[in-house]
Coordinates of C-alpha atoms in Angstrom, one line a residue:
Chain A
M46 CA -100.2 -138.6 -95.4
K47 CA -102.2 -137.6 -98.4
L48 CA -103.3 -140.5 -100.7
K49 CA -103.6 -140.3 -104.5
E50 CA -106.6 -141.4 -106.5
N51 CA -107.6 -145.1 -105.9
E52 CA -104.9 -145.5 -103.1
R53 CA -105.6 -147.0 -99.7
I54 CA -103.6 -147.7 -96.6
D55 CA -103.6 -151.4 -95.4
D56 CA -102.6 -152.5 -92.0
L57 CA -100.1 -155.4 -92.2
Q58 CA -101.2 -156.6 -88.7
Y59 CA -97.6 -156.9 -87.7
K60 CA -95.6 -154.4 -85.6
D61 CA -98.0 -151.6 -86.7
L62 CA -96.7 -151.8 -90.3
K63 CA -98.7 -150.2 -93.0
I64 CA -98.7 -150.3 -96.8
I65 CA -100.1 -148.1 -99.5
Q66 CA -101.7 -149.9 -102.4
N67 CA -103.6 -148.7 -105.4
E68 CA -106.8 -150.6 -105.9
K69 CA -106.4 -150.4 -109.7
A70 CA -102.8 -151.7 -109.7
F71 CA -101.3 -155.0 -108.6
C72 CA -101.9 -155.7 -104.8
F73 CA -99.8 -158.1 -102.9
G74 CA -100.9 -161.7 -102.1
I75 CA -99.9 -164.5 -99.9
D76 CA -96.8 -165.3 -102.0
A77 CA -95.1 -162.0 -100.9
V78 CA -95.8 -162.7 -97.2
L79 CA -94.5 -166.3 -97.5
L80 CA -91.4 -165.0 -99.3
S81 CA -90.6 -162.5 -96.5
D82 CA -91.0 -165.3 -94.0
F83 CA -88.8 -167.8 -96.0
A84 CA -86.0 -165.2 -96.2
K85 CA -86.0 -164.1 -92.6
G86 CA -83.1 -166.5 -91.8
V87 CA -80.8 -164.2 -93.7
K88 CA -77.6 -163.4 -91.8
K89 CA -77.5 -160.5 -89.4
E90 CA -76.4 -157.2 -90.8
S91 CA -76.8 -158.3 -94.4
V92 CA -77.1 -155.9 -97.3
V93 CA -80.2 -157.1 -99.2
V94 CA -81.7 -156.3 -102.6
D95 CA -85.5 -156.8 -103.2
L96 CA -86.1 -157.0 -106.9
C97 CA -89.4 -156.4 -108.6
S98 CA -90.3 -154.7 -105.3
G99 CA -93.7 -153.3 -106.4
T100 CA -95.3 -151.6 -103.4
G101 CA -92.4 -152.8 -101.2
I102 CA -94.3 -155.5 -99.3
V103 CA -91.4 -158.0 -99.1
A104 CA -88.8 -155.3 -98.1
I105 CA -91.1 -153.8 -95.5
M106 CA -92.0 -157.2 -93.9
L107 CA -88.4 -158.6 -94.1
E108 CA -86.9 -155.4 -92.5
A109 CA -89.3 -156.0 -89.6
K110 CA -88.6 -159.7 -89.3
A111 CA -84.7 -159.8 -89.6
E112 CA -81.8 -157.7 -88.4
I113 CA -80.8 -156.3 -91.7
K114 CA -78.2 -153.5 -92.4
K115 CA -79.8 -152.2 -95.6
I116 CA -82.4 -153.2 -98.1
Y117 CA -82.5 -151.7 -101.6
A118 CA -86.0 -152.0 -103.0
V119 CA -85.7 -152.0 -106.8
E120 CA -88.8 -151.1 -108.8
I121 CA -88.9 -150.0 -112.4
Q122 CA -92.5 -148.5 -112.4
K123 CA -92.5 -144.9 -111.1
E124 CA -95.9 -144.9 -109.5
M125 CA -95.2 -148.2 -107.7
A126 CA -91.8 -147.0 -106.5
D127 CA -93.5 -143.8 -105.3
M128 CA -96.0 -145.7 -103.2
C129 CA -93.2 -147.8 -101.8
S130 CA -91.3 -144.7 -100.7
R131 CA -94.3 -143.3 -99.0
S132 CA -95.1 -146.6 -97.2
I133 CA -91.5 -146.7 -95.9
A134 CA -91.8 -143.2 -94.6
L135 CA -95.1 -144.1 -93.0
N136 CA -93.3 -147.0 -91.2
N137 CA -90.2 -145.0 -90.3
Q138 CA -88.1 -147.5 -92.2
Q139 CA -86.2 -144.8 -94.2
K140 CA -82.9 -145.6 -92.5
K141 CA -83.0 -149.3 -93.5
I142 CA -84.9 -149.4 -96.8
K143 CA -83.8 -147.3 -99.9
V144 CA -86.0 -147.3 -103.0
L145 CA -84.3 -147.5 -106.3
N146 CA -86.7 -146.6 -109.1
E147 CA -84.5 -148.3 -111.7
D148 CA -84.5 -151.1 -114.3
L149 CA -83.0 -154.1 -112.6
K150 CA -80.8 -154.5 -115.6
N151 CA -78.9 -151.3 -114.6
I152 CA -78.4 -152.1 -110.9
E153 CA -75.0 -153.9 -111.3
S154 CA -73.5 -150.5 -112.3
I155 CA -75.2 -148.8 -109.3
L156 CA -74.5 -151.4 -106.6
G157 CA -71.4 -153.1 -108.0
K158 CA -70.6 -156.7 -108.7
A159 CA -70.4 -159.3 -105.9
S160 CA -71.5 -156.6 -103.3
I161 CA -74.8 -158.0 -102.0
D162 CA -75.4 -160.6 -99.3
A163 CA -79.0 -161.7 -100.2
I164 CA -81.7 -161.0 -102.7
T165 CA -85.5 -161.5 -102.5
V166 CA -87.7 -161.5 -105.5
N167 CA -91.4 -162.1 -106.2
P168 CA -91.2 -161.8 -110.0
P169 CA -93.8 -161.5 -112.7
Y170 CA -95.1 -165.1 -113.0
K171 CA -96.2 -165.3 -116.6
K172 CA -94.3 -165.5 -119.8
V173 CA -95.1 -162.8 -122.4
G174 CA -97.8 -164.3 -124.6
S175 CA -101.5 -164.7 -124.4
G176 CA -103.7 -162.7 -122.0
I177 CA -102.0 -159.3 -122.2
V178 CA -104.4 -156.5 -123.1
N179 CA -101.9 -153.7 -122.8
D180 CA -98.1 -153.8 -122.4
T181 CA -98.0 -150.5 -120.6
D182 CA -100.7 -151.4 -118.1
T183 CA -99.2 -151.6 -114.6
K184 CA -101.0 -154.8 -113.7
S185 CA -99.8 -156.5 -116.8
I186 CA -96.2 -155.4 -116.0
S187 CA -96.5 -156.9 -112.5
R188 CA -97.8 -160.2 -113.8
H189 CA -96.1 -160.8 -117.1
E190 CA -92.4 -160.8 -118.1
I191 CA -92.8 -157.6 -120.1
L192 CA -90.0 -155.4 -118.7
C193 CA -87.8 -158.2 -117.3
T194 CA -87.6 -162.0 -117.8
L195 CA -86.8 -164.7 -115.3
E196 CA -83.4 -165.0 -116.9
D197 CA -82.7 -161.3 -116.4
I198 CA -83.5 -161.6 -112.7
I199 CA -81.3 -164.6 -112.1
Q200 CA -78.4 -163.2 -114.2
V201 CA -78.4 -159.9 -112.4
S202 CA -78.7 -161.7 -109.0
S203 CA -75.7 -163.9 -109.8
S204 CA -73.7 -160.9 -110.8
I205 CA -74.4 -158.6 -107.7
L206 CA -74.4 -161.4 -105.1
K207 CA -71.3 -162.2 -103.1
V208 CA -70.1 -165.9 -103.3
S209 CA -72.4 -167.9 -100.9
G210 CA -75.0 -165.2 -101.1
S211 CA -78.6 -166.3 -101.2
L212 CA -81.3 -165.6 -103.8
Y213 CA -84.8 -166.1 -102.3
M214 CA -87.6 -166.4 -104.8
V215 CA -91.3 -167.4 -104.9
H216 CA -92.7 -168.6 -108.2
R217 CA -95.5 -170.7 -109.6
M218 CA -95.1 -174.5 -109.9
E219 CA -95.6 -174.4 -113.7
R220 CA -92.3 -172.5 -113.9
L221 CA -90.3 -174.8 -111.6
V222 CA -88.3 -176.2 -114.5
D223 CA -87.5 -172.7 -115.8
V224 CA -86.4 -171.5 -112.4
I225 CA -84.2 -174.5 -111.5
A226 CA -82.5 -174.8 -114.9
T227 CA -81.9 -171.0 -115.1
M228 CA -80.5 -170.8 -111.6
R229 CA -78.1 -173.6 -112.3
K230 CA -77.1 -171.9 -115.6
Y231 CA -76.0 -168.8 -113.6
K232 CA -74.3 -170.8 -110.8
M233 CA -77.1 -170.0 -108.3
E234 CA -77.5 -173.6 -107.1
P235 CA -81.0 -174.3 -105.7
K236 CA -80.3 -175.6 -102.2
R237 CA -83.7 -175.4 -100.4
I238 CA -87.3 -175.5 -101.7
R239 CA -90.6 -175.3 -99.9
F240 CA -93.8 -176.2 -101.7
I241 CA -97.1 -174.4 -101.0
H242 CA -100.4 -176.3 -101.4
P243 CA -103.8 -174.7 -101.3
T244 CA -104.9 -177.7 -99.2
V245 CA -103.5 -181.1 -98.2
S246 CA -105.3 -182.9 -101.0
K247 CA -104.2 -180.5 -103.8
A248 CA -101.0 -180.3 -105.7
P249 CA -98.7 -177.4 -104.8
N250 CA -99.3 -174.3 -106.9
L251 CA -96.4 -172.1 -105.6
F252 CA -92.9 -172.8 -104.3
L253 CA -90.2 -170.9 -102.4
V254 CA -86.6 -171.5 -103.4
E255 CA -83.2 -170.4 -102.0
G256 CA -80.4 -170.5 -104.5
I257 CA -76.8 -170.1 -103.2
K258 CA -74.1 -168.6 -105.4
N259 CA -71.4 -171.1 -106.4
A260 CA -72.7 -173.8 -103.9
K261 CA -72.4 -177.5 -104.5
P262 CA -75.5 -179.4 -105.6
F263 CA -77.6 -181.0 -102.9
L264 CA -81.2 -179.9 -102.4
K265 CA -83.0 -179.8 -99.1
I266 CA -86.8 -179.8 -99.1
D267 CA -88.7 -178.1 -96.2
T268 CA -91.9 -179.3 -94.8
P269 CA -94.8 -178.3 -97.1
I270 CA -97.1 -175.3 -96.4
Y271 CA -100.8 -176.1 -96.6
V272 CA -102.8 -172.8 -96.8
Y273 CA -106.3 -173.9 -95.8
D274 CA -107.5 -176.9 -93.8
E275 CA -110.4 -179.1 -94.9
E276 CA -113.0 -176.6 -93.5
G277 CA -111.5 -173.7 -95.5
N278 CA -109.8 -172.0 -92.5
N279 CA -106.2 -170.9 -92.4
T280 CA -103.9 -173.7 -91.1
K281 CA -101.8 -173.2 -88.0
T282 CA -98.7 -172.7 -90.2
I283 CA -100.3 -169.9 -92.1
N284 CA -101.5 -168.2 -88.9
E285 CA -98.0 -168.3 -87.5
I286 CA -96.5 -166.8 -90.6
Y287 CA -99.2 -164.1 -90.6
H288 CA -98.7 -163.6 -86.8
I289 CA -102.4 -164.4 -86.3
K290 CA -103.1 -165.7 -82.8
N291 CA -104.9 -169.0 -82.9
E292 CA -108.1 -168.5 -81.0
R293 CA -109.1 -172.2 -80.6
Chain B
M140 CA -88.3 -223.5 -111.1
K141 CA -85.1 -224.1 -109.2
L142 CA -83.8 -221.1 -107.2
K143 CA -80.1 -220.2 -106.7
E144 CA -78.5 -219.5 -103.3
N145 CA -80.2 -216.7 -101.3
E146 CA -83.0 -216.4 -103.9
R147 CA -86.6 -216.3 -103.0
I148 CA -89.9 -215.9 -105.0
D149 CA -92.1 -213.0 -103.9
D150 CA -95.8 -212.7 -104.8
L151 CA -96.6 -209.3 -106.2
Q152 CA -100.2 -209.6 -105.1
Y153 CA -101.4 -208.5 -108.5
K154 CA -102.7 -210.7 -111.3
D155 CA -100.7 -213.7 -109.8
L156 CA -97.4 -212.0 -110.7
K157 CA -94.2 -213.3 -109.1
I158 CA -90.7 -212.0 -108.8
I159 CA -87.4 -213.6 -108.0
Q160 CA -85.2 -211.6 -105.7
N161 CA -81.8 -212.4 -104.0
E162 CA -81.8 -211.5 -100.3
K163 CA -78.2 -210.4 -100.5
A164 CA -78.7 -208.2 -103.5
F165 CA -80.9 -205.0 -104.0
C166 CA -84.6 -205.8 -103.5
F167 CA -87.2 -203.5 -104.9
G168 CA -89.0 -200.8 -102.9
I169 CA -92.1 -198.6 -103.1
D170 CA -90.4 -196.4 -105.6
A171 CA -90.5 -199.1 -108.3
V172 CA -94.2 -199.8 -107.7
L173 CA -95.1 -196.1 -107.8
L174 CA -93.1 -195.7 -111.1
S175 CA -94.9 -198.5 -112.8
D176 CA -98.2 -196.9 -111.7
F177 CA -97.1 -193.4 -112.9
A178 CA -96.1 -194.8 -116.3
K179 CA -99.3 -196.9 -116.9
G180 CA -100.9 -194.1 -119.0
V181 CA -98.4 -194.9 -121.7
K182 CA -100.0 -195.1 -125.2
K183 CA -101.4 -198.5 -126.3
E184 CA -99.1 -200.7 -128.3
S185 CA -96.0 -198.7 -127.3
V186 CA -92.5 -200.0 -127.5
V187 CA -91.0 -199.4 -124.1
V188 CA -87.5 -199.6 -122.7
D189 CA -87.0 -200.1 -118.9
L190 CA -83.5 -199.0 -118.0
C191 CA -81.6 -200.1 -114.9
S192 CA -84.1 -202.8 -114.8
G193 CA -82.6 -204.9 -112.0
T194 CA -84.9 -207.8 -111.2
G195 CA -87.4 -206.4 -113.7
I196 CA -90.0 -205.2 -111.2
V197 CA -91.0 -202.1 -113.2
A198 CA -91.2 -204.0 -116.6
I199 CA -93.2 -206.8 -115.0
M200 CA -95.7 -204.6 -113.3
L201 CA -96.1 -202.2 -116.2
E202 CA -96.7 -205.0 -118.7
A203 CA -99.5 -206.2 -116.5
K204 CA -101.0 -202.7 -116.1
A205 CA -100.8 -201.3 -119.7
E206 CA -101.4 -202.6 -123.2
I207 CA -97.8 -202.6 -124.4
K208 CA -96.4 -204.0 -127.6
K209 CA -93.0 -204.8 -126.2
I210 CA -90.8 -203.9 -123.2
Y211 CA -87.0 -204.2 -123.4
A212 CA -85.6 -204.6 -119.9
V213 CA -82.0 -203.4 -119.9
E214 CA -79.8 -204.5 -117.1
I215 CA -76.0 -204.5 -117.0
Q216 CA -75.5 -206.9 -114.1
K217 CA -75.5 -210.6 -115.3
E218 CA -77.0 -212.1 -112.2
M219 CA -79.8 -209.5 -112.0
A220 CA -80.6 -209.9 -115.7
D221 CA -80.7 -213.7 -115.2
M222 CA -83.2 -213.4 -112.2
C223 CA -85.3 -211.0 -114.4
S224 CA -85.4 -213.5 -117.3
R225 CA -86.5 -216.3 -114.9
S226 CA -89.2 -214.1 -113.4
I227 CA -90.5 -213.2 -116.8
A228 CA -90.7 -217.0 -117.7
L229 CA -92.5 -217.6 -114.3
N230 CA -95.1 -215.0 -115.3
N231 CA -95.5 -216.1 -118.9
Q232 CA -94.4 -212.6 -120.1
Q233 CA -91.8 -213.8 -122.5
K234 CA -93.7 -212.6 -125.6
K235 CA -93.9 -209.0 -124.2
I236 CA -90.7 -208.5 -122.2
K237 CA -87.2 -209.1 -123.6
V238 CA -84.2 -208.8 -121.3
L239 CA -81.1 -207.1 -122.7
N240 CA -78.1 -207.9 -120.5
E241 CA -76.3 -204.8 -121.8
D242 CA -74.6 -201.6 -120.8
L243 CA -77.2 -198.9 -121.4
K244 CA -74.6 -196.9 -123.2
N245 CA -74.7 -199.5 -126.0
I246 CA -78.4 -199.8 -126.5
E247 CA -78.6 -197.0 -129.1
S248 CA -76.7 -199.3 -131.5
I249 CA -78.9 -202.2 -130.7
L250 CA -82.4 -200.5 -130.7
G251 CA -81.7 -197.6 -133.0
K252 CA -82.1 -193.8 -132.7
A253 CA -85.6 -192.3 -132.3
S254 CA -87.2 -195.8 -132.2
I255 CA -88.8 -196.1 -128.8
D256 CA -92.2 -194.7 -127.5
A257 CA -91.5 -194.6 -123.8
I258 CA -88.8 -195.3 -121.2
T259 CA -89.1 -196.1 -117.5
V260 CA -86.1 -195.9 -115.1
N261 CA -85.6 -196.3 -111.4
P262 CA -81.9 -195.3 -111.5
P263 CA -79.2 -195.6 -108.9
Y264 CA -79.9 -192.6 -106.6
K265 CA -76.6 -191.7 -105.2
K266 CA -73.6 -190.0 -106.7
V267 CA -70.3 -191.9 -106.5
G268 CA -68.6 -190.7 -103.3
S269 CA -68.9 -191.6 -99.7
G270 CA -70.4 -194.8 -98.4
I271 CA -69.2 -197.2 -101.1
V272 CA -67.4 -200.2 -99.6
N273 CA -66.9 -202.1 -102.9
D274 CA -67.4 -200.9 -106.4
T275 CA -68.1 -204.4 -107.7
D276 CA -70.7 -205.2 -105.0
T277 CA -74.1 -205.6 -106.7
K278 CA -75.9 -203.6 -104.0
S279 CA -73.5 -200.6 -104.5
I280 CA -74.0 -200.8 -108.2
S281 CA -77.8 -200.7 -107.8
R282 CA -77.6 -197.7 -105.4
H283 CA -74.7 -195.6 -106.6
E284 CA -73.8 -194.2 -110.0
I285 CA -70.9 -196.6 -110.5
L286 CA -71.7 -198.1 -113.9
C287 CA -73.9 -195.2 -115.2
T288 CA -74.7 -191.7 -114.3
L289 CA -77.9 -189.7 -114.4
E290 CA -76.5 -187.9 -117.4
D291 CA -75.8 -191.2 -119.2
I292 CA -79.4 -192.3 -118.6
I293 CA -81.0 -189.0 -119.9
Q294 CA -78.6 -188.7 -122.8
V295 CA -79.4 -192.3 -124.0
S296 CA -83.1 -191.8 -123.4
S297 CA -83.2 -188.7 -125.5
S298 CA -81.3 -190.5 -128.3
I299 CA -83.5 -193.6 -128.5
L300 CA -86.9 -191.9 -127.9
K301 CA -89.1 -190.8 -130.8
V302 CA -90.1 -187.1 -130.8
S303 CA -92.9 -186.7 -128.1
G304 CA -91.8 -189.9 -126.5
S305 CA -91.9 -190.0 -122.7
L306 CA -89.2 -190.7 -120.1
Y307 CA -90.8 -191.8 -116.8
M308 CA -88.3 -191.6 -113.8
V309 CA -88.5 -191.9 -110.0
H310 CA -85.7 -190.2 -108.0
R311 CA -84.9 -188.7 -104.7
M312 CA -85.8 -185.1 -103.9
E313 CA -82.2 -184.2 -103.2
R314 CA -81.5 -184.9 -106.9
L315 CA -84.4 -182.9 -108.3
V316 CA -82.2 -180.1 -109.5
D317 CA -79.9 -182.5 -111.3
V318 CA -82.8 -184.4 -112.9
I319 CA -84.5 -181.2 -114.1
A320 CA -81.4 -179.4 -115.4
T321 CA -80.1 -182.6 -117.2
M322 CA -83.5 -183.4 -118.7
R323 CA -83.7 -179.9 -120.2
K324 CA -80.1 -180.1 -121.4
Y325 CA -81.0 -183.1 -123.5
K326 CA -84.4 -181.7 -124.7
M327 CA -86.4 -184.0 -122.5
E328 CA -88.7 -181.3 -121.1
P329 CA -90.1 -182.2 -117.7
K330 CA -93.9 -181.9 -118.2
R331 CA -95.4 -183.6 -115.2
I332 CA -94.2 -184.2 -111.6
R333 CA -95.7 -186.1 -108.6
F334 CA -94.2 -185.7 -105.2
I335 CA -94.2 -188.5 -102.7
H336 CA -94.3 -187.7 -98.9
P337 CA -93.8 -190.3 -96.1
T338 CA -96.7 -188.5 -94.3
V339 CA -98.7 -185.3 -94.8
S340 CA -96.6 -183.4 -92.3
K341 CA -93.3 -184.4 -93.8
A342 CA -91.4 -183.0 -96.8
P343 CA -91.5 -185.2 -100.0
N344 CA -88.5 -187.5 -100.2
L345 CA -89.2 -189.0 -103.7
F346 CA -90.6 -187.6 -106.9
L347 CA -92.0 -189.1 -110.2
V348 CA -91.3 -187.1 -113.3
E349 CA -92.4 -187.5 -117.0
G350 CA -90.1 -185.8 -119.5
I351 CA -91.3 -185.4 -123.1
K352 CA -88.8 -185.2 -126.0
N353 CA -88.7 -181.8 -127.7
A354 CA -91.9 -180.6 -125.8
K355 CA -92.5 -177.0 -124.9
P356 CA -92.0 -175.9 -121.3
F357 CA -95.0 -176.0 -119.0
L358 CA -95.0 -178.2 -115.9
K359 CA -98.1 -179.8 -114.5
I360 CA -98.0 -181.0 -110.9
D361 CA -100.1 -184.0 -109.9
T362 CA -101.7 -184.3 -106.5
P363 CA -99.2 -185.5 -103.9
I364 CA -98.9 -189.1 -102.7
Y365 CA -98.8 -189.5 -98.9
V366 CA -97.6 -193.0 -98.1
Y367 CA -98.7 -193.3 -94.4
D368 CA -101.5 -191.7 -92.5
E369 CA -101.1 -190.3 -89.0
E370 CA -101.6 -193.8 -87.4
G371 CA -98.8 -195.3 -89.6
N372 CA -101.2 -197.2 -91.9
N373 CA -101.1 -197.1 -95.7
T374 CA -103.1 -194.3 -97.2
K375 CA -106.0 -195.0 -99.5
T376 CA -103.9 -193.8 -102.5
I377 CA -101.2 -196.3 -101.6
N378 CA -103.6 -199.2 -101.2
E379 CA -105.1 -198.4 -104.6
I380 CA -101.7 -198.3 -106.3
Y381 CA -100.8 -201.6 -104.6
H382 CA -104.3 -203.0 -105.4
I383 CA -104.9 -203.7 -101.7
K384 CA -108.6 -203.7 -100.9
N385 CA -109.5 -201.3 -98.1
E386 CA -111.0 -203.3 -95.4
R387 CA -112.5 -200.4 -93.4

């Protein structure tokens, strides 16, 4: 496998999975790993779409964690979709994961309405506004709603999901209101939320949410995830999600 | 002070405040105490409305904690409003707190549109449905949305609040989606949330939210409240809110 400039191969420390990332582009964080764990309860033999797939981290991890029929990894940026394809080849996941280098606003016409069992998405977190140096910069596109908005994502998800299909999303707490209100607007009822706190004494900064198409309102809250303990080490929960054996 | 059948006087353990409660009716819980603490940052000399006031616990505590010009305690149930009036007399709070024994759906005509600085509400938590024995039972009315719904509360609040006025609410986590979506519908943008967990290892079961009329979206999350520690004792945060001196 020949790498392009600034690319490196990272070991995902799970089932020998690898991922190609570009040091100058957006590299995955804990949010993507937590999302793939949150979505692993997806029904067997599901057809899944991973939106805003980037380097494919969520699709790659989820395929290894759950018995899935097919995952479509949708990524609009050509160089990111290309890295994703090569990572999938590196992991021998070509039969299960198919990369779609497409604008998510076009995927309804490709995949069809009400055809998908579940969707995962780790979207750009920030609204377009301050802090963007360059609209065509790949890091800005991964972080800001330049090429798609939260509403685009939820609208497309509601359209391509079957009734009772699940949308699994991770987002920042400051956008909780936007996520909840927009999900309800498109009949993707938020049914389960898990909050992620840096430590026990800090407010949550991220949340995981499962919205179910056309479901009745009633929200279940999972136990919280605390990332670090008081000494700054990973908590047991985090080590379990990362498949790190506790040594003590 | 002569008490009626099944009534008792409880000491609030703060500034000699007392409250009359009826043992057969709904008695206040930790949610009301946390709400009065959450709302104590209200601007000086505010005119405040406490909706679904019940025995007046939130109004009584808030008046003692903040420099408020006037609190209208709105309660539809005659016997509850009557207990509230007598508690206010007992505490010499008559100049500051006025009881309105009214349906909250009528208060816009009494108080006027865009006339109020802040609102507190500890509403009935449950939707009308299973578990109601008797629609006229005072406990059922306090617990279920029989005489007013969440939407009534938020709609009335939005109507009587000034622009940038605050609505402080406590509610159950299972209704988070309803609260957030309905607040946004009536331009009461949720700007601050604080989650309440029974213990560190449990999911939050209650939340406090401040919605601000016509504000721009951006949610701030406060540090969480854990009620009990691992030994089942009150946490330091709870003792501080309850003004209990830590003995250890």
